[in-house]
Amino acid sequence: MYRAHFGLDEPPFRITPNTGFFFDGGRRGPTLEALLFAVQHDEGITKLSGEVGSGKTMLCRMLLSRLPAEVDTIYLANPTLGPDDLLRLVAAELSIDAPSDNPGVRLIEIQKDLVARFAAGRRVVALVDEAHAMPAASLEQIRLLSNLETDEHKLLQIVLFGQPELDELLKRSSMRQLRDRITQHFRLAPLSPGEVGEYLRFRLRTAGHRGPDLFARSAVRLLARASGGLSRRINVLADKALLSAYSQGADQVRRQHVAEAIRDSEYPLPGRDGSLPALAGGVSLAVLAVAGWLFAGYPSAPRTILAEESPPAPAAMPRPSERSPRAEAPLDPAPPASEPHPAPPVATLPAPPTPVVSIEAETMAAVAQAPAPATEPPPAPPESVAPNRPEAAPGQPEPTTSDGAPLPLRLGPLALPLQADTARWVAETPADHWFIQLRTVDGARAEDIDRFVAQLDDTIDREQLRIYVRDLGWGARVGIIFGDFARRDAAMRAMAALPAGLRSDGIYPRQVKGLR
């Protein structure tokens, strides 16, 4: 909708990975080169971990596109596969006809095929995405596959991609054999504030923009803080900010446009309560954009920039920055300490401590400066939408988190009953019991949690649903969990019986001790 207005040939901030938009700053380029070197010259397993939305899938796609022609690839993207299904998928990816249902026979057939490929001068690389959510038995099968070798060389190179939970999983004593086979560790850190500006310029110029920067410096600073340097969040907020600027007829994205994008998104903010004041009239960015489109028609060329602060035009494409990237607050469970630095050229990418930055005052000022829409605005949204603490019903104790602290947001009518007994259940249930993690949302809003609960399949036993809430300081983390199982295999069987739509979202089993 805004492409012609800003002189763009294609959308610059899609969240689906497009290798043509790969940004090699923020040490992404060196990391890709190190991954390429590792899978072609190293004999062990390679692991890359990073937060949700940090760009792991983009790196995986770039690795696939950069491997030499003599390398065959296996891409494993379904983390819920059991060990037998995993072998079937590997055989299918290699076009192996293995009719036997005996996993041992199938493994032998896979080994024969790998030996034949090696003799023909070909190598095979397996890329395992979402490895943190794989069952322990499937990870053990990965280890067994890594054992396939000739007298001198490995027959299968394996790269594991996962969230920081993968690092925690590999710390278990039961994972020692797999952990010892991992010879290269990489950590993909978020972009620093300076790198966020380079990232925005690179994406816009790749999409066809020519001329001075579209994002004012103050807008970049606010966007960098709100996104935490995570590329997926940057894309979402930048797209919404462009939409806001277009709807108001502006030729440059300013701070107030980013503030509107933040308010319109569901991402947490590093302020006191994670909230932003409501937009004037409660008008969403989509409505404003449609109104702008109707009144402006299709602008055929970008207009002259009304510079807010005379931003300099970059002379060339951005290069990888050497500044230290800014890390996001860790997810539950907390990520491990930074990996030790191996010898070059394959380098570990540790994440520095997270700086505590407040944007509340700047954001509120930006929102206050945002112009009202030309049309009559609808009534403001009710105050109950704001993520304030819930009020206890008369005669009832105030709701608390699993560690006894007051809830950092007001849960809705569907979610609150599911949270009411969670603290007692966590305290009384044996620590080695298991449950299924259905969803984890940081900075959630009450209506979003209620919507997720309402949309769950009717076949799910809602008596087994629970919700826990944790205060992260800058916002709330809400987890929706299911069941209580004495053994992991019981949890896995229950997980396999859940609706396919839920299983495809990356649900996984956890132990109760992880909530304490």
CSV table of C-alpha atoms in Angstrom, one decimal, residues 1-8 242-243 246:
chain,number,residue,atom,x,y,z
A,1,MET,CA,0.0,0.0,0.0
A,2,TYR,CA,2.8,2.4,0.8
A,3,ARG,CA,5.3,1.2,-1.8
A,4,ALA,CA,4.7,3.9,-4.4
A,5,HIS,CA,4.6,6.6,-1.8
A,6,PHE,CA,8.1,5.8,-0.6
A,7,GLY,CA,9.5,4.7,-3.9
A,8,LEU,CA,9.9,1.0,-3.2
A,242,LEU,CA,5.8,3.1,7.4
A,243,LEU,CA,2.1,2.4,7.2
A,246,TYR,CA,1.9,6.9,4.8
